Coordinates of C-alpha atoms in Angstrom, one line a residue:
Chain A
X394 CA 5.6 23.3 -8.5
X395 CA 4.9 23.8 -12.2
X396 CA 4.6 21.6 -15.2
X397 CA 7.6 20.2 -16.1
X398 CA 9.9 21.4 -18.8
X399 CA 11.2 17.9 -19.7
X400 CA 10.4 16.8 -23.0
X401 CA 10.9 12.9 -22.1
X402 CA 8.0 13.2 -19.8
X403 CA 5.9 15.2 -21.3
X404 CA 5.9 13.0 -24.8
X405 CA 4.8 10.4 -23.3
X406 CA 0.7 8.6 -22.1
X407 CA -0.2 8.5 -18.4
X408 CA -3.0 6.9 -16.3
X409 CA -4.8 9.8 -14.4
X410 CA -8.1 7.1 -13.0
X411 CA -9.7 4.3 -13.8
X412 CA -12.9 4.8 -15.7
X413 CA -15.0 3.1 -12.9
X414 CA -13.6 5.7 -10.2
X415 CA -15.7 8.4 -12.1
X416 CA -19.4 8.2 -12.7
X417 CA -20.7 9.7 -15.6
X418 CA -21.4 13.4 -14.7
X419 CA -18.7 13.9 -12.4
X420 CA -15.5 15.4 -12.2
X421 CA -12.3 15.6 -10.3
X422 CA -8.9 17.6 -9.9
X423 CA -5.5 16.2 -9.5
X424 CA -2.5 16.5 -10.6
X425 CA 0.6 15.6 -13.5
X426 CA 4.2 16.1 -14.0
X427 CA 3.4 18.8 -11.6
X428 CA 0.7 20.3 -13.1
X429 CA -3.2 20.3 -12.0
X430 CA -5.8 19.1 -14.2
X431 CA -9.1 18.7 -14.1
X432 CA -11.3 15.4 -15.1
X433 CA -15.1 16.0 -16.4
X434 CA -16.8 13.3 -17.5
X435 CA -20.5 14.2 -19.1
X436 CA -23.7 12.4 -18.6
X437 CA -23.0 10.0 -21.4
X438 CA -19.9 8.9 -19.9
X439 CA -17.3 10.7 -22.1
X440 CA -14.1 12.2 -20.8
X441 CA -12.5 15.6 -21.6
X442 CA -9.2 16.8 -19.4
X443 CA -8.3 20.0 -19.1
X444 CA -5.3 22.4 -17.5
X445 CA -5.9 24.7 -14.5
X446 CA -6.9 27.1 -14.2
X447 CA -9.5 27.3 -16.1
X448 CA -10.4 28.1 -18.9
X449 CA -6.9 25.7 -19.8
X450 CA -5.5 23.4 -22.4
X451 CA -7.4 20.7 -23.3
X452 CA -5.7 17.4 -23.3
X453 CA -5.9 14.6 -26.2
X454 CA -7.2 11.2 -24.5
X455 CA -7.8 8.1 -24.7
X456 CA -9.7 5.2 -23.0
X457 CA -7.6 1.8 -22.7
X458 CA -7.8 -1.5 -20.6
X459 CA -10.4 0.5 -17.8
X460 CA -8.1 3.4 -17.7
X461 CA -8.1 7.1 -19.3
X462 CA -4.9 8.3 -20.2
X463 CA -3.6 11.5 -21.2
X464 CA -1.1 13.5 -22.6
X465 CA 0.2 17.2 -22.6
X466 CA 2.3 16.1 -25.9
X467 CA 3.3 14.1 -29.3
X468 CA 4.0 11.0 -28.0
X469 CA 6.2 8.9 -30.6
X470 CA 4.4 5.6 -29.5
X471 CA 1.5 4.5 -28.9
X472 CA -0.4 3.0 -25.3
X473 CA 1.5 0.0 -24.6
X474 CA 0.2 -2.7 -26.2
X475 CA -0.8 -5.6 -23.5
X476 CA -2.4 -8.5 -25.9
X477 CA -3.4 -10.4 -22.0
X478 CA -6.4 -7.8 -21.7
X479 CA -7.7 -9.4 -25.0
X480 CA -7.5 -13.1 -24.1
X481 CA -9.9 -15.1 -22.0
X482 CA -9.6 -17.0 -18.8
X483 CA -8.2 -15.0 -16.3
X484 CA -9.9 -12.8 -13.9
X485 CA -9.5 -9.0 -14.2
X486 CA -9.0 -6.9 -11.1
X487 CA -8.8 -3.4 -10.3
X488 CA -7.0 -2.7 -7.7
X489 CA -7.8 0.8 -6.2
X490 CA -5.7 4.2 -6.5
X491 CA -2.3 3.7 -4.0
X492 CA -0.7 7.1 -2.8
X493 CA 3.1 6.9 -2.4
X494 CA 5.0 10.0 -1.3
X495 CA 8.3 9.1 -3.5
X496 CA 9.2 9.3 -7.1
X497 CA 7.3 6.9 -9.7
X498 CA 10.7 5.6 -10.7
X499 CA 11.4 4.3 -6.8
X500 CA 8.2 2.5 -7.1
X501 CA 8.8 0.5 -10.4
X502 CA 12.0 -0.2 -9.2
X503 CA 10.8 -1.8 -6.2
X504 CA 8.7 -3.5 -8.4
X505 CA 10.8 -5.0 -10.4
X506 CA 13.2 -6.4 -7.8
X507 CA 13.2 -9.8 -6.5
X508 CA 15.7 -9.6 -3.6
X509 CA 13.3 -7.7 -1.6
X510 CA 10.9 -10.4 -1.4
X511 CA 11.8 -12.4 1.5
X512 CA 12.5 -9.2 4.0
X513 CA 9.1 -7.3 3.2
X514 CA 6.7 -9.8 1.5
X515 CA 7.6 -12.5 4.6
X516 CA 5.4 -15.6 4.8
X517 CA 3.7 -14.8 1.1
X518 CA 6.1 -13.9 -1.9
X519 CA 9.6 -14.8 0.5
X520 CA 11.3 -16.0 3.4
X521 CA 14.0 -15.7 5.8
X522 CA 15.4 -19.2 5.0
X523 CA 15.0 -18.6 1.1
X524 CA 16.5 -15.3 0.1
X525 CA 18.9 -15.9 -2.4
X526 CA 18.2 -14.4 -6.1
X527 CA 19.0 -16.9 -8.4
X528 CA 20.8 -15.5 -12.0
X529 CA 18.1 -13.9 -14.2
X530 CA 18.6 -12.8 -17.8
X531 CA 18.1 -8.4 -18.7
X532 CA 17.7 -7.7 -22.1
X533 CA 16.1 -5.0 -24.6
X534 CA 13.1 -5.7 -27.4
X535 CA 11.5 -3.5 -29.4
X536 CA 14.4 -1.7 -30.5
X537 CA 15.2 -1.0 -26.9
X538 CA 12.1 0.5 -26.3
X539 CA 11.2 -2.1 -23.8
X540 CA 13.0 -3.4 -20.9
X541 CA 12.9 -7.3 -19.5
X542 CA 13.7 -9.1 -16.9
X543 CA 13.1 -13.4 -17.6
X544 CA 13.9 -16.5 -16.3
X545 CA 13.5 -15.4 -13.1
X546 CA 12.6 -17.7 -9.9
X547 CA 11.8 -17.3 -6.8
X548 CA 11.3 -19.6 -4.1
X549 CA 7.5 -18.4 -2.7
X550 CA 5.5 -19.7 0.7
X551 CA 2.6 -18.2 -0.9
X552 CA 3.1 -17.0 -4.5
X553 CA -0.9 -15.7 -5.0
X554 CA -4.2 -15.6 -3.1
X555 CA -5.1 -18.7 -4.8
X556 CA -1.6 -20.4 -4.3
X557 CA -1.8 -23.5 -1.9
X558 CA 1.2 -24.1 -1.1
X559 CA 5.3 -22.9 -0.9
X560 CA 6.6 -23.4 -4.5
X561 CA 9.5 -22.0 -6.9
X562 CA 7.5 -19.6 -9.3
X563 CA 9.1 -18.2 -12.4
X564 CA 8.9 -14.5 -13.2
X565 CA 9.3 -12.4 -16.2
X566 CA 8.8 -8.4 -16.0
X567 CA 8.3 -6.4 -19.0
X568 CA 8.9 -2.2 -18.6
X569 CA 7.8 -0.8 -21.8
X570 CA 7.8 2.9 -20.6
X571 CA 9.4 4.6 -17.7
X572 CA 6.2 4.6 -15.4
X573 CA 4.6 1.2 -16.5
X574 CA 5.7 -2.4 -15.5
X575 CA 3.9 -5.6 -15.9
X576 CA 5.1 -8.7 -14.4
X577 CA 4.6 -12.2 -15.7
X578 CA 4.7 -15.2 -13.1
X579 CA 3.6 -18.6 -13.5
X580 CA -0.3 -19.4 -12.5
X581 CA -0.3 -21.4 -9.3
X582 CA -3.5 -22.9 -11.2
X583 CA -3.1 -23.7 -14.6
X584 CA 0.1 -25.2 -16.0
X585 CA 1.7 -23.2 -18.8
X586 CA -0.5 -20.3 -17.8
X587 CA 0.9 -16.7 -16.3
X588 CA -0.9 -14.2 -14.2
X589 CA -0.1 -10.6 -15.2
X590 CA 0.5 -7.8 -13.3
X591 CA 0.7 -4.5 -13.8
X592 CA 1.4 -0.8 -12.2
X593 CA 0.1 2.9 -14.2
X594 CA 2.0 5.3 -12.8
X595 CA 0.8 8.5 -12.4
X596 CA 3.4 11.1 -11.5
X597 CA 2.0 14.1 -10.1
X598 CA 5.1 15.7 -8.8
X599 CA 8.7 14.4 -9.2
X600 CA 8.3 12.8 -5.7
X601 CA 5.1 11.9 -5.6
X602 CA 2.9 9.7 -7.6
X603 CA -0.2 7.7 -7.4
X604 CA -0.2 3.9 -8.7
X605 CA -3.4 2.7 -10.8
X606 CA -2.8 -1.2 -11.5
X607 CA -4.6 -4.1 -12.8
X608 CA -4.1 -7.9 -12.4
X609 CA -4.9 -10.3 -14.7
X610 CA -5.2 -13.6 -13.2
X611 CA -6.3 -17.6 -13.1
X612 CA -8.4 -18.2 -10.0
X613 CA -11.7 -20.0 -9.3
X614 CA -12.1 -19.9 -5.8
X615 CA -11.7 -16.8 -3.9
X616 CA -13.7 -14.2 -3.9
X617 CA -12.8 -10.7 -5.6
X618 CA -13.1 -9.4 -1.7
X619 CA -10.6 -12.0 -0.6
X620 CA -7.6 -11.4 -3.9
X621 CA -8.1 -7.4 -3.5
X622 CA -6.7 -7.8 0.7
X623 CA -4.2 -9.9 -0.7
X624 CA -2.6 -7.7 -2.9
X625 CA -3.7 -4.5 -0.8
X626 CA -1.3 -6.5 1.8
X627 CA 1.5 -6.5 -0.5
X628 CA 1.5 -3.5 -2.1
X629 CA 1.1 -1.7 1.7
X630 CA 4.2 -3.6 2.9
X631 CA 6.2 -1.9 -0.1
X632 CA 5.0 1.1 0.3
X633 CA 6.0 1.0 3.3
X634 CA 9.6 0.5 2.6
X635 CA 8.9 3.3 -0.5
X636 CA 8.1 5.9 1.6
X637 CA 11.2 6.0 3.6
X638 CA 13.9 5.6 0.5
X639 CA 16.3 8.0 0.7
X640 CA 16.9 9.9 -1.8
X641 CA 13.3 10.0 -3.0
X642 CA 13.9 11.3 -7.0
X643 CA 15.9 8.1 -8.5
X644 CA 19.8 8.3 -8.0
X645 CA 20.8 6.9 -11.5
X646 CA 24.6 8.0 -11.9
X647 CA 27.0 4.7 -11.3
X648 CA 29.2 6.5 -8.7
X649 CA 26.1 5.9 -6.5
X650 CA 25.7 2.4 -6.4
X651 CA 27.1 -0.5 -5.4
X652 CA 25.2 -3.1 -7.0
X653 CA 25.2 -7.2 -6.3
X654 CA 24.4 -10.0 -9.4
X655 CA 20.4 -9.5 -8.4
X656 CA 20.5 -6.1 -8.9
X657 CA 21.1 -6.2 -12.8
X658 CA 17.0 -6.0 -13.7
X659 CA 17.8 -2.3 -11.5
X660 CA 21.0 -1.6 -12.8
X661 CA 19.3 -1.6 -16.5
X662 CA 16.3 0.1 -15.4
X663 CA 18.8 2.6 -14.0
X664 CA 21.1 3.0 -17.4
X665 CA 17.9 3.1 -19.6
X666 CA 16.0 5.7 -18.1
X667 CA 19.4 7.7 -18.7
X668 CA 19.7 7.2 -22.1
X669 CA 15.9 8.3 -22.7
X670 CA 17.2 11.3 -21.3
X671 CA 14.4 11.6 -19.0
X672 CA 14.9 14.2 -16.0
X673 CA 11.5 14.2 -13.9
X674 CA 11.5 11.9 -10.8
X675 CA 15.6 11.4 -11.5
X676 CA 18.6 12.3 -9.2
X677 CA 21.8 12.7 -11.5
X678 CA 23.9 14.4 -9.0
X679 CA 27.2 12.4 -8.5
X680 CA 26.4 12.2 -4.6
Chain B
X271 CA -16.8 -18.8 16.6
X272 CA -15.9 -14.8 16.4
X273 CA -15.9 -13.3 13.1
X274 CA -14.4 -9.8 12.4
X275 CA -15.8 -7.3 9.3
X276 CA -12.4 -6.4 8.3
X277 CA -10.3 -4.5 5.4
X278 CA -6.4 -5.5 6.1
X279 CA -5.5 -2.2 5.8
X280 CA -7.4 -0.7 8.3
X281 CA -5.6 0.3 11.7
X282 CA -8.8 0.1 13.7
X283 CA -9.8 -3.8 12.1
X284 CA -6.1 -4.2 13.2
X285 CA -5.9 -3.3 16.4
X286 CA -9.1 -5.8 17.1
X287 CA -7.2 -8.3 15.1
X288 CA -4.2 -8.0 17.0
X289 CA -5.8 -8.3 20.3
X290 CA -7.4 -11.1 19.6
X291 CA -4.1 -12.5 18.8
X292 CA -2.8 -11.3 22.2
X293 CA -5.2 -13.0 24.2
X294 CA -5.3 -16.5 21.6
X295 CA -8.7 -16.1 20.6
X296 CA -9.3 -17.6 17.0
X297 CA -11.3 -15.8 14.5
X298 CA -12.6 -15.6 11.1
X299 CA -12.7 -12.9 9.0
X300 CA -15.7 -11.5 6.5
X301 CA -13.5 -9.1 4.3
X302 CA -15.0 -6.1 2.8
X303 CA -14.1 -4.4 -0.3
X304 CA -13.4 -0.8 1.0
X305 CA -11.1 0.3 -1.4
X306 CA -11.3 0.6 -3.9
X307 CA -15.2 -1.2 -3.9
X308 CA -16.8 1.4 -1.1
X309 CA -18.6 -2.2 0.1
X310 CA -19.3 -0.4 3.4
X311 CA -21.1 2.5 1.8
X312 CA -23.5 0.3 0.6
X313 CA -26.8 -0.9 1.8
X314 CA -26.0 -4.2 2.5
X315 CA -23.3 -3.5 5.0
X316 CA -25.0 -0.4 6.1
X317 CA -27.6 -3.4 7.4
X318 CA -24.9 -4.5 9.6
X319 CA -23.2 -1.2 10.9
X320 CA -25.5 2.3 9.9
X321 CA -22.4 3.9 10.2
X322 CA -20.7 2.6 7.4
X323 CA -17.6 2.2 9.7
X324 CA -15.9 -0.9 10.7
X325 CA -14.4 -3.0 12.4
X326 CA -18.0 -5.1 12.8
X327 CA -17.6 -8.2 15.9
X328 CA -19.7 -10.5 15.8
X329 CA -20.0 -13.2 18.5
X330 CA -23.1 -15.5 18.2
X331 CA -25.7 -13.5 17.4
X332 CA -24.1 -10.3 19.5
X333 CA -22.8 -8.0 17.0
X334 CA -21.0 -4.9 18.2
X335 CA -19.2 -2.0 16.1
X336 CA -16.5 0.8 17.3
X337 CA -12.8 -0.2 17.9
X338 CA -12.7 0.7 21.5
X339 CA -16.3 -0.9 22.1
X340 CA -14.7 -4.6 21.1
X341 CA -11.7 -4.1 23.0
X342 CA -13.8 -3.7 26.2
X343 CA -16.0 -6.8 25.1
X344 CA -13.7 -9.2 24.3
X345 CA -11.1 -8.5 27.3
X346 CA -14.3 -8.6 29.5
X347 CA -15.3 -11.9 28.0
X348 CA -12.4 -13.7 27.0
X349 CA -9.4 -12.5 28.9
X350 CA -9.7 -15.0 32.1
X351 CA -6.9 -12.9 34.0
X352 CA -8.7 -9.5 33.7
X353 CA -5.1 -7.6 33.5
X354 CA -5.9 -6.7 29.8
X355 CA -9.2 -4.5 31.8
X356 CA -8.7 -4.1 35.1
X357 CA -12.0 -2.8 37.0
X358 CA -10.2 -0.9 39.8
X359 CA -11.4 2.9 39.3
X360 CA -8.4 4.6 38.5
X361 CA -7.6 2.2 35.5
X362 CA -11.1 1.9 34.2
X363 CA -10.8 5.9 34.5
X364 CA -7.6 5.9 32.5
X365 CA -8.8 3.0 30.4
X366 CA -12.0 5.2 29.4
X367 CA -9.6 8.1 28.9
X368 CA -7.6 6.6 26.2
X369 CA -10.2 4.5 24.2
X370 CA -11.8 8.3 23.7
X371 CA -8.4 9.4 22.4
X372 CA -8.2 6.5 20.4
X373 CA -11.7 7.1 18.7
X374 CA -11.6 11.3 18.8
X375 CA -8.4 12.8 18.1
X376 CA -6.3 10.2 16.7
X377 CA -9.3 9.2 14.0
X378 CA -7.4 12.6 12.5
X379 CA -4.5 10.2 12.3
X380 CA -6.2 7.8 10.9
X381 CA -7.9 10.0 8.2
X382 CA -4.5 11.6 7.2
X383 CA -3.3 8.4 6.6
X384 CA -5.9 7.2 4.2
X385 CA -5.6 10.2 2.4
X386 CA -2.0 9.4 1.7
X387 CA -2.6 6.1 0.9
X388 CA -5.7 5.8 -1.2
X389 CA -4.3 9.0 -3.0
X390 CA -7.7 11.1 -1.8
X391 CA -6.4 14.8 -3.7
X392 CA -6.2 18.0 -1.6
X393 CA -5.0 19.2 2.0
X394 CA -7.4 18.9 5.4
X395 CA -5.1 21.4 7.5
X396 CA -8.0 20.8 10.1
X397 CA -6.4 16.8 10.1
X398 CA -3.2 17.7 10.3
X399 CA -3.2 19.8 13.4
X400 CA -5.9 17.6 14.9
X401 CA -3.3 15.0 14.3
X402 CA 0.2 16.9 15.6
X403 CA -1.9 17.9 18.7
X404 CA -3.3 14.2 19.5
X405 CA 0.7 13.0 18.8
X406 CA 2.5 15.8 20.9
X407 CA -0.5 14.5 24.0
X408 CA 0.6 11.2 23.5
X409 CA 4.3 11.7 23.7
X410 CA 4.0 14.1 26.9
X411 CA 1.9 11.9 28.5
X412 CA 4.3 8.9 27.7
X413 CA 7.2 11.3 29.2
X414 CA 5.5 11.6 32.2
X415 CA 4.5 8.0 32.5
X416 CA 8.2 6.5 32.3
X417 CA 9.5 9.4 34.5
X418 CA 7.0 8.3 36.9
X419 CA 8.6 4.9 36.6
X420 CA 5.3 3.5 34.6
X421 CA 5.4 2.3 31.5
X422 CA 2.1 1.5 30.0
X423 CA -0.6 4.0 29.5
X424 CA -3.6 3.6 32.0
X425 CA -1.7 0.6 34.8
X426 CA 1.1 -1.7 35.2
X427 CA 0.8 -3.7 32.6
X428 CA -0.4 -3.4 28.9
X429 CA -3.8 -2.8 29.0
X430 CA -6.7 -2.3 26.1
X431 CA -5.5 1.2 26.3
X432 CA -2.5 0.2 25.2
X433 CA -4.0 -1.8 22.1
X434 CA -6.3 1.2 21.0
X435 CA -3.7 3.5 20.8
X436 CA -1.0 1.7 19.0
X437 CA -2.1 0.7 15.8
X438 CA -3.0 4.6 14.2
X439 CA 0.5 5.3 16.4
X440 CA 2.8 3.1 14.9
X441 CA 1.6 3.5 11.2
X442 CA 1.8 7.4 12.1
X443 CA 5.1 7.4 9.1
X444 CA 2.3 6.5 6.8
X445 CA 0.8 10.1 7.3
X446 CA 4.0 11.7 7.0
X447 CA 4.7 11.8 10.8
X448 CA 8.3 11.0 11.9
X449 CA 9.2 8.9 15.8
X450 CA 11.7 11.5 15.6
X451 CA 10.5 14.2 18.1
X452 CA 8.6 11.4 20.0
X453 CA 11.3 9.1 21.6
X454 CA 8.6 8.0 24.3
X455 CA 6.3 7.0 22.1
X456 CA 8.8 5.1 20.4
X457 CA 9.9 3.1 23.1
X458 CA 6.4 2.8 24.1
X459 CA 5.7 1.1 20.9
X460 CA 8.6 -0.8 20.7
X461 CA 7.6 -2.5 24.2
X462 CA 4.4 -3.5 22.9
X463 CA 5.7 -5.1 19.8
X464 CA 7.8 -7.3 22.2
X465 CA 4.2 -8.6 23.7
X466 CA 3.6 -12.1 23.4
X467 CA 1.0 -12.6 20.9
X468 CA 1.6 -9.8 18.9
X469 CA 0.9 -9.8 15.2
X470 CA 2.2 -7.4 12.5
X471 CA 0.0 -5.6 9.6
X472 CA 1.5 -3.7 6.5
X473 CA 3.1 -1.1 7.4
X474 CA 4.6 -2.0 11.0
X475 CA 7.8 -4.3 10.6
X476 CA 8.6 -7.0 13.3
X477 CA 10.6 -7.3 15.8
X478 CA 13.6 -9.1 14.4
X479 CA 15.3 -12.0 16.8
X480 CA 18.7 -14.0 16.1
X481 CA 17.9 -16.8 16.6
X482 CA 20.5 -19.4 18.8
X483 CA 21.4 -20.8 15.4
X484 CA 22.5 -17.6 13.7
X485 CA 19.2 -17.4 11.9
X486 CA 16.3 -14.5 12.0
X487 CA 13.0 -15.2 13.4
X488 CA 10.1 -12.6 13.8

């Protein structure tokens, strides 16, 4: 396919690697909003991004948190701002490039749901004998640019690499654009402290996308080896769930769902993308 | 004690996790960072394995590389009943048989597979019919081996065959493959998930019991 028409997604930053993954010197294709692009980076380690073929548009970009984005337009805001990258204590991990074959919207949304827990993430983030969702609050900041999801709990056997034991943890997730969520949850090693986590989406075709993420966390005693397979564990057992979701561009008319209570962080995630009017990665048939 | 070089998300480090499961060995595990770190690219593990590949065993100071190569070791060594290896000739024949299948053609698998999920840009056609070819073998042979009234690849019972072949088979849906036109592999896999001892990685669901009480167990 070709770039995409829709003005929603093209106004707006995306991840396309993690500085690290390129050495100065080297290059790489891929792809965005279904169009290929190609990532040079010269000897002194800058980056320049440019449409194929060549000779194509080149793309305004920026370096933020580890990651160059890019855009192919004006986006009204900037980067998201995530102040947790600024503050000390917590250990910063990158987590590798994940390839899902599905829409980036499928993937937040997974993301940002706590009922799946105990069926996929079994023996770590849920289980069988605690799956209810207990009543969370939705509700819009930044003038309804951002969508959140807080006082959420969840009953975990094993809530983080370092965690030691089963425990109720309390979550808050944060979408600030329709391919970025970050999610908040209580440390299982410093009281009053959160972990963050977050996902970059990077659509390259309406169902298909790679996820760049970070975690920001509070452990002393494993090693980065040790954190990486746990999270490489998770993220592997939702994908794959991901990959077989049905339809794979994001259903988001009402007629096609029959949502329960835990659903609502969805539901909104559902109703907001709509009234951005974004189109790529989204279903709005009636079904 | 046995300690396995191992990435969770590798289907050949599972299928040697898994076995030892099968036949209740215990193990630790030395993770390496393979993704996104490239740990086994570098010299230090290259020390260990010049290939760069894993799964690495290491028993005492015997240290052995290659999927099928464990298999053989530890059911030589550790499984006491020697059905997991039997050493009549037309098993060890068959067994032989399908440890090559499991390290030739189905590495394609394999390879597709990570290209999907560590987002590798680009098409190998080359993989992908390396791939449909090794999966189409599998399922006729698997055909043939139930009409025969068999159900287990190289004897009576599962056998290292068996535990080679499984893991790049059952996460074949992670390389865009479908159980759809292989219903003998399906129930072939499905059997050996029903083994006691068997352990899940991500990717590969449970077998889900009710439990007496109404409950679910895995």
């Amino acid at each position: 396919m070709s770039r995409t028409t829709d003005p929603v997604a093209l106004n707006d930053w995306y991840v396309v690697t993690a500085i690290r993954e390129i050495p100065p010197g080297g290059a790489e294709e891929t792809r965005l909003l279904g169009q290929s692009i190609r990532i040079l980076r010269d000897e002194d380690g800058a980056f320049q991004v440019e449409t194929l073929p060549a000779p194509g548009e080149r793309l305004r970009t920026q370096e933020k948190y580890g990651f160059l984005w890019v855009t192919f337009g004006t986006p009204a805001r900037k980067i998201v701002d995530i102040p947790e990258f600024a503050e000390g204590g917590r250990r910063l991990f990158y987590r590798g490039r994940i390839g899902v074959d599905t829409s980036g919207q499928r993937v937040i949304e997974n993301f940002i749901d706590l009922s799946h827990f105990s069926f996929v993430h079994t023996g770590t983030l849920g289980g069988y004998g605690n799956a209810e969702v207990p009543r969370y609050s939705v509700d819009f900041r930044e003038d309804g640019a951002e969508l959140w999801a807080t006082e959420c709990r969840f009953f975990q056997p094993k809530a983080s690499a370092v965690a030691s034991g089963a425990k109720e943890v309390l979550y808050n997730y944060r979408v600030p654009a329709p391919f970025i969520a970050i999610l908040y949850k209580d440390s299982q090693v410093r009281e009053g402290k959160q972990d963050a986590i977050g996902l970059f989406l990077q659509p390259l075709e309406e169902t298909r996308c790679t996820v760049h993420s970070f975690a920001l966390v509070y452990d002393d005693t494993n090693t980065d080896t040790h954190v990486l397979h746990f999270y490489h564990q998770i993220f592997a057992q939702d994908r794959g769930v991901l990959i077989h979701q049905i339809p794979k561009r994001l259903p988001i008319m009402p007629r096609r769902e029959i949502p329960t209570q835990s659903d609502a962080m969805s539901i909104a995630y559902r109703r907001w993308l709509d009234r951005q009017g974004l189109d790529f990665g989204i279903d709005r048939s009636a079904g | 004690m046995i300690a396995l070089y191992d990435y969770i998300l590798s289907a050949e480090c599972y299928a040697v996790r898994l076995f030892l499961g099968m036949i209740g060995q215990p193990f630790t595990l030395k993770r390496v960072d393979v993704h996104p770190g490239r740990e086994n690219r570098e010299p230090p593990f290259l020390a260990i394995n010049p290939t760069g590949e894993i799964p690495v065993l290491e028993d005492g100071d015997f240290r052995l590389a290659d999927q099928g190569a464990i298999l053989a070791y530890l059911a030589r060594k550790y499984d006491a009943s020697g059905a997991w290896y039997p050493q009549d000739a037309e098993s060890a024949g068959r067994i032989a048989y399908w440890l090559g299948f499991a390290s030739g053609p189905l590495a394609a698998l394999r390879r597709l597979r990570e290209r999907d999920l560590f987002a590798i840009p680009g098409h190998d056609a080359g993989l992908q019919a390396t791939a449909e070819t090794a999966l189409r073998l599998l399922e006729d042979s698997l055909a043939a081996i139930e009409i025969a009234g068999g159900r287990w690849l190289a004897g009576d019972g599962p056998t290292i065959a068996d535990a080679a072949v499984f893991p790049a088979v059952a996460l074949c849906t992670e390389a865009g493959f479908s159980f759809e036109p292989m219903p003998a592999t399906w129930r072939w896999a499905e059997r050996f998930k029903r083994l006691p001892g068997f352990s899940v990685m991500p990717g590969i669901l449970p077998v889900l019991l009710v439990t007496e009480a109404g409950g679910v167990q895995a």
